[in-house]
GROMACS .gro file of C-alpha atoms in nm:
model
  283
    1MET     CA    1  -0.265  -0.054  -1.276
    2ARG     CA    2  -0.395  -0.216  -1.593
    3LEU     CA    3  -0.466   0.013  -1.885
    4LEU     CA    4  -0.774  -0.012  -2.103
    5PRO     CA    5  -0.771  -0.289  -2.365
    6LEU     CA    6  -0.738  -0.151  -2.716
    7THR     CA    7  -1.083  -0.278  -2.805
    8ALA     CA    8  -1.235  -0.093  -2.513
    9LEU     CA    9  -1.057   0.229  -2.602
   10LEU     CA   10  -1.182   0.209  -2.956
   11ALA     CA   11  -1.534   0.165  -2.827
   12VAL     CA   12  -1.519   0.485  -2.621
   13PRO     CA   13  -1.628   0.797  -2.809
   14LEU     CA   14  -1.375   1.080  -2.847
   15LEU     CA   15  -1.467   1.342  -2.590
   16LEU     CA   16  -1.426   1.716  -2.569
   17PHE     CA   17  -1.399   1.841  -2.213
   18PRO     CA   18  -1.528   1.978  -1.987
   19VAL     CA   19  -1.831   1.752  -1.991
   20SER     CA   20  -2.126   1.702  -1.763
   21VAL     CA   21  -2.319   1.389  -1.685
   22PRO     CA   22  -2.699   1.404  -1.641
   23ALA     CA   23  -2.780   1.411  -1.272
   24GLN     CA   24  -3.039   1.137  -1.298
   25ALA     CA   25  -2.775   0.898  -1.431
   26SER     CA   26  -2.521   0.963  -1.155
   27PRO     CA   27  -2.498   0.700  -0.881
   28GLY     CA   28  -2.504   0.839  -0.528
   29ALA     CA   29  -2.584   1.186  -0.404
   30PRO     CA   30  -2.351   1.476  -0.479
   31PRO     CA   31  -2.117   1.576  -0.201
   32GLU     CA   32  -2.254   1.853   0.017
   33PRO     CA   33  -2.025   2.110   0.179
   34PHE     CA   34  -2.071   2.186   0.545
   35ALA     CA   35  -1.883   2.406   0.784
   36ALA     CA   36  -1.678   2.195   1.020
   37ALA     CA   37  -1.493   2.308   1.330
   38PRO     CA   38  -1.145   2.418   1.228
   39PRO     CA   39  -0.900   2.142   1.324
   40ASP     CA   40  -0.639   2.397   1.436
   41GLY     CA   41  -0.876   2.588   1.664
   42SER     CA   42  -0.882   2.904   1.452
   43ALA     CA   43  -1.188   3.124   1.421
   44GLU     CA   44  -1.285   3.039   1.063
   45PRO     CA   45  -1.421   2.690   0.993
   46LEU     CA   46  -1.282   2.499   0.700
   47PRO     CA   47  -1.526   2.376   0.435
   48GLU     CA   48  -1.559   2.002   0.424
   49TYR     CA   49  -1.703   1.784   0.149
   50ARG     CA   50  -1.824   1.438   0.238
   51TYR     CA   51  -1.939   1.148   0.026
   52THR     CA   52  -2.120   0.829   0.119
   53GLY     CA   53  -2.120   0.553  -0.140
   54ALA     CA   54  -1.899   0.324  -0.346
   55GLY     CA   55  -1.556   0.418  -0.472
   56PHE     CA   56  -1.237   0.259  -0.593
   57ASP     CA   57  -0.865   0.311  -0.600
   58ALA     CA   58  -0.635   0.242  -0.895
   59CYS     CA   59  -0.257   0.255  -0.917
   60SER     CA   60  -0.250   0.517  -1.196
   61ALA     CA   61  -0.504   0.786  -1.269
   62PRO     CA   62  -0.742   0.611  -1.513
   63PRO     CA   63  -0.806   0.749  -1.862
   64ALA     CA   64  -1.069   1.021  -1.856
   65GLU     CA   65  -1.253   0.838  -2.135
   66ALA     CA   66  -1.285   0.531  -1.913
   67LEU     CA   67  -1.412   0.737  -1.620
   68TYR     CA   68  -1.669   0.901  -1.847
   69VAL     CA   69  -1.812   0.558  -1.930
   70TRP     CA   70  -1.790   0.429  -1.574
   71ARG     CA   71  -1.959   0.735  -1.427
   72THR     CA   72  -2.297   0.619  -1.549
   73ALA     CA   73  -2.237   0.247  -1.608
   74SER     CA   74  -2.068   0.152  -1.280
   75PRO     CA   75  -2.185   0.177  -0.918
   76TYR     CA   76  -1.888   0.397  -0.832
   77GLY     CA   77  -1.888   0.769  -0.759
   78ALA     CA   78  -1.541   0.827  -0.609
   79VAL     CA   79  -1.185   0.748  -0.718
   80ASN     CA   80  -0.855   0.801  -0.542
   81ILE     CA   81  -0.561   0.986  -0.693
   82TYR     CA   82  -0.200   0.936  -0.590
   83SER     CA   83  -0.142   1.309  -0.574
   84SER     CA   84   0.208   1.314  -0.423
   85GLY     CA   85   0.485   1.123  -0.252
   86SER     CA   86   0.832   0.994  -0.335
   87GLN     CA   87   0.726   0.628  -0.327
   88ARG     CA   88   0.423   0.620  -0.553
   89GLY     CA   89   0.423   0.284  -0.726
   90CYS     CA   90   0.287   0.379  -1.070
   91GLU     CA   91   0.339   0.657  -1.320
   92GLN     CA   92   0.092   0.945  -1.306
   93ARG     CA   93   0.131   1.108  -1.647
   94ARG     CA   94  -0.246   1.162  -1.673
   95LEU     CA   95  -0.272   1.332  -1.334
   96THR     CA   96  -0.275   1.699  -1.432
   97PRO     CA   97  -0.495   1.996  -1.336
   98ARG     CA   98  -0.682   1.947  -1.664
   99TRP     CA   99  -0.751   1.578  -1.585
  100VAL     CA  100  -0.875   1.676  -1.238
  101ALA     CA  101  -1.107   1.939  -1.383
  102GLU     CA  102  -1.240   1.700  -1.649
  103VAL     CA  103  -1.324   1.412  -1.417
  104ARG     CA  104  -1.474   1.639  -1.154
  105ALA     CA  105  -1.695   1.793  -1.421
  106MET     CA  106  -1.827   1.440  -1.479
  107GLY     CA  107  -1.925   1.421  -1.112
  108TRP     CA  108  -1.640   1.211  -0.974
  109ARG     CA  109  -1.534   1.269  -0.613
  110LEU     CA  110  -1.159   1.252  -0.558
  111VAL     CA  111  -0.964   1.100  -0.270
  112PRO     CA  112  -0.608   1.243  -0.272
  113THR     CA  113  -0.340   1.002  -0.147
  114HIS     CA  114   0.026   1.058  -0.055
  115VAL     CA  115   0.284   0.776  -0.059
  116GLY     CA  116   0.597   0.875   0.127
  117LEU     CA  117   0.819   0.732   0.400
  118GLN     CA  118   0.709   0.397   0.537
  119ALA     CA  119   0.727   0.238   0.882
  120PRO     CA  120   1.082   0.169   1.006
  121CYS     CA  121   1.003  -0.202   1.034
  122ALA     CA  122   0.819  -0.229   0.700
  123GLU     CA  123   0.907  -0.520   0.476
  124ARG     CA  124   0.855  -0.354   0.139
  125PRO     CA  125   1.155  -0.369  -0.098
  126ASP     CA  126   0.953  -0.166  -0.349
  127LYS     CA  127   0.927   0.120  -0.094
  128PRO     CA  128   1.272   0.133   0.065
  129LEU     CA  129   1.256   0.480   0.223
  130ARG     CA  130   1.176   0.458   0.595
  131ILE     CA  131   1.081   0.690   0.881
  132ASP     CA  132   1.364   0.781   1.116
  133PRO     CA  133   1.219   0.722   1.466
  134ASP     CA  134   1.429   1.011   1.604
  135ARG     CA  135   1.289   1.257   1.347
  136ALA     CA  136   0.944   1.114   1.286
  137GLU     CA  137   0.733   1.422   1.365
  138GLU     CA  138   0.964   1.647   1.168
  139GLN     CA  139   0.955   1.415   0.869
  140GLY     CA  140   0.575   1.392   0.886
  141ALA     CA  141   0.552   1.770   0.875
  142GLN     CA  142   0.789   1.787   0.578
  143GLU     CA  143   0.580   1.540   0.380
  144ALA     CA  144   0.262   1.727   0.468
  145GLY     CA  145   0.412   2.036   0.306
  146GLU     CA  146   0.480   1.838  -0.010
  147ALA     CA  147   0.127   1.696  -0.010
  148ALA     CA  148  -0.037   2.035   0.044
  149ALA     CA  149   0.165   2.191  -0.240
  150ALA     CA  150   0.059   1.910  -0.475
  151LEU     CA  151  -0.308   1.963  -0.394
  152GLY     CA  152  -0.277   2.331  -0.471
  153GLU     CA  153  -0.110   2.257  -0.803
  154LEU     CA  154  -0.394   2.021  -0.897
  155GLY     CA  155  -0.656   2.282  -0.809
  156LEU     CA  156  -0.795   2.109  -0.500
  157GLY     CA  157  -0.907   2.362  -0.245
  158PRO     CA  158  -0.880   2.425   0.130
  159GLY     CA  159  -1.043   2.166   0.352
  160SER     CA  160  -0.960   1.882   0.114
  161PRO     CA  161  -0.817   1.573   0.281
  162VAL     CA  162  -0.492   1.400   0.191
  163TYR     CA  163  -0.466   1.036   0.297
  164LEU     CA  164  -0.119   0.924   0.405
  165ASP     CA  165  -0.052   0.578   0.257
  166MET     CA  166   0.122   0.373   0.528
  167GLU     CA  167   0.149   0.021   0.395
  168ALA     CA  168   0.112  -0.278   0.629
  169TYR     CA  169   0.404  -0.347   0.861
  170PRO     CA  170   0.485  -0.611   1.125
  171VAL     CA  171   0.314  -0.563   1.460
  172GLY     CA  172   0.469  -0.595   1.804
  173ASP     CA  173   0.760  -0.353   1.753
  174ALA     CA  174   0.707  -0.066   1.998
  175VAL     CA  175   0.969   0.161   1.841
  176CYS     CA  176   0.820   0.110   1.496
  177SER     CA  177   0.464   0.173   1.613
  178ARG     CA  178   0.565   0.488   1.799
  179ALA     CA  179   0.749   0.620   1.492
  180VAL     CA  180   0.438   0.573   1.276
  181VAL     CA  181   0.220   0.757   1.528
  182ASP     CA  182   0.474   1.038   1.572
  183PHE     CA  183   0.505   1.075   1.195
  184THR     CA  184   0.126   1.092   1.165
  185VAL     CA  185   0.102   1.356   1.438
  186GLY     CA  186   0.352   1.574   1.253
  187TRP     CA  187   0.170   1.509   0.925
  188THR     CA  188  -0.165   1.605   1.076
  189ARG     CA  189  -0.047   1.920   1.251
  190ALA     CA  190   0.126   2.057   0.941
  191LEU     CA  191  -0.161   1.975   0.703
  192ARG     CA  192  -0.409   2.152   0.926
  193ALA     CA  193  -0.183   2.454   0.947
  194ALA     CA  194  -0.177   2.460   0.566
  195GLY     CA  195  -0.559   2.455   0.548
  196TYR     CA  196  -0.605   2.091   0.454
  197ARG     CA  197  -0.736   1.788   0.639
  198SER     CA  198  -0.536   1.489   0.745
  199GLY     CA  199  -0.622   1.136   0.633
  200PHE     CA  200  -0.447   0.808   0.703
  201TYR     CA  201  -0.457   0.480   0.509
  202SER     CA  202  -0.321   0.150   0.641
  203SER     CA  203  -0.398  -0.209   0.722
  204MET     CA  204  -0.650  -0.262   0.998
  205ASP     CA  205  -0.402  -0.486   1.179
  206SER     CA  206  -0.102  -0.250   1.176
  207GLY     CA  207  -0.136   0.124   1.115
  208ILE     CA  208  -0.502   0.149   1.209
  209ALA     CA  209  -0.448  -0.062   1.523
  210ASP     CA  210  -0.166   0.171   1.628
  211LEU     CA  211  -0.383   0.479   1.571
  212VAL     CA  212  -0.667   0.329   1.772
  213ALA     CA  213  -0.424   0.265   2.058
  214ALA     CA  214  -0.293   0.622   2.028
  215ALA     CA  215  -0.647   0.762   2.037
  216ARG     CA  216  -0.724   0.565   2.351
  217ALA     CA  217  -0.404   0.697   2.507
  218GLY     CA  218  -0.506   1.056   2.431
  219ARG     CA  219  -0.236   1.130   2.172
  220ALA     CA  220  -0.310   1.433   1.954
  221PRO     CA  221  -0.350   1.558   1.696
  222LEU     CA  222  -0.456   1.244   1.513
  223PRO     CA  223  -0.591   1.233   1.155
  224ASP     CA  224  -0.933   1.373   1.072
  225ALA     CA  225  -1.024   1.064   0.868
  226ILE     CA  226  -0.903   0.708   0.823
  227TRP     CA  227  -0.900   0.467   0.531
  228TYR     CA  228  -0.850   0.108   0.635
  229ALA     CA  229  -0.774  -0.207   0.440
  230ARG     CA  230  -0.959  -0.515   0.554
  231TRP     CA  231  -1.045  -0.746   0.266
  232ASP     CA  232  -1.352  -0.902   0.418
  233GLY     CA  233  -1.577  -0.839   0.117
  234ARG     CA  234  -1.814  -0.633   0.333
  235PRO     CA  235  -1.876  -0.284   0.188
  236ALA     CA  236  -1.950  -0.117   0.521
  237THR     CA  237  -1.767   0.139   0.734
  238SER     CA  238  -1.890   0.035   1.078
  239GLY     CA  239  -1.904  -0.278   1.290
  240GLN     CA  240  -1.535  -0.354   1.238
  241PRO     CA  241  -1.355  -0.560   1.504
  242GLY     CA  242  -1.070  -0.358   1.647
  243LEU     CA  243  -1.213  -0.023   1.534
  244PRO     CA  244  -1.470   0.118   1.779
  245ASP     CA  245  -1.764   0.279   1.602
  246GLU     CA  246  -1.723   0.600   1.803
  247LEU     CA  247  -1.376   0.664   1.661
  248TRP     CA  248  -1.371   0.853   1.329
  249ALA     CA  249  -1.747   0.804   1.290
  250GLY     CA  250  -1.857   0.946   0.955
  251ARG     CA  251  -1.493   0.991   0.856
  252ARG     CA  252  -1.400   0.653   0.719
  253ILE     CA  253  -1.317   0.467   0.401
  254HIS     CA  254  -1.307   0.087   0.394
  255GLN     CA  255  -1.105  -0.092   0.125
  256HIS     CA  256  -1.296  -0.419   0.139
  257ARG     CA  257  -1.142  -0.616  -0.149
  258GLY     CA  258  -0.809  -0.641  -0.327
  259SER     CA  259  -0.733  -0.553  -0.686
  260ALA     CA  260  -0.940  -0.717  -0.959
  261ASP     CA  261  -1.058  -0.639  -1.311
  262GLU     CA  262  -1.408  -0.498  -1.344
  263THR     CA  263  -1.587  -0.422  -1.670
  264TYR     CA  264  -1.875  -0.182  -1.730
  265ALA     CA  265  -2.013  -0.093  -2.073
  266GLY     CA  266  -1.719  -0.272  -2.232
  267VAL     CA  267  -1.452  -0.075  -2.044
  268THR     CA  268  -1.221  -0.266  -1.808
  269LEU     CA  269  -1.016  -0.128  -1.519
  270SER     CA  270  -0.824  -0.297  -1.240
  271VAL     CA  271  -0.954  -0.156  -0.912
  272ASP     CA  272  -0.962  -0.199  -0.535
  273PRO     CA  273  -1.324  -0.138  -0.426
  274ASP     CA  274  -1.398   0.092  -0.132
  275ALA     CA  275  -1.696   0.192   0.079
  276LEU     CA  276  -1.687   0.563   0.167
  277ASP     CA  277  -1.849   0.762   0.443
  278GLY     CA  278  -1.613   1.051   0.485
  279PRO     CA  279  -1.436   1.354   0.344
  280VAL     CA  280  -1.334   1.392  -0.019
  281ALA     CA  281  -1.162   1.676  -0.205
  282GLY     CA  282  -1.340   2.009  -0.221
  283PRO     CA  283  -1.358   2.254  -0.512
   0.00000   0.00000   0.00000
């Protein structure tokens, strides 16, 4: 994640938080809560907050000053946060409860993300910890507990989703694919039990393809929302080859381009753009 150039930081006014941004200047409509059926079958529905519009993900939590400028100058209304996980790739010194409160007061919607164990067949030297196929569901549940605790510490409430970051892995390995699905089932079951929603991020051609196959086979429970990487430059969440529109309809994020610098009002960040039509963190 690239930090702000010194010239851009000097151009940003010193802020005292919390702040609010005029509603007329905010791109996109604010997220609206609605009562959704409880994923665990209990009597009380969990609140769910959904957002439809443009968002981005960045390796480190961006400076609050940069997000203040971008909130009105950019087309974006949502940003991911790497809220937990032993294999996060960048430092997160800014990611504190105060930072969360400040950027949410500006109107930003947050997409919590967990980076933990990766597919057994993954080819990622930078993320060496792998799922054990014989303990996949158990390990998924363990990581869900870590992710739920992190959300609570950041002040993100019940019903919020956490997206499991499963980086791309080679296809065609049945043991590997089964381990990813088993891990995700354990992740989903434990998150729901903790009062949170399950999300899943991966490449369209690996993790998402395996989840689609699992859904067709009737495997459950599967994640409540998906976030797929297909860098086709098309900011849409439907009409994707290999992902039937009836699966996870209204519960999708599409990462449609890889990392690049973007500048608004003199402030530059390196971002991966996303199209959102799905759940984001609740109050």
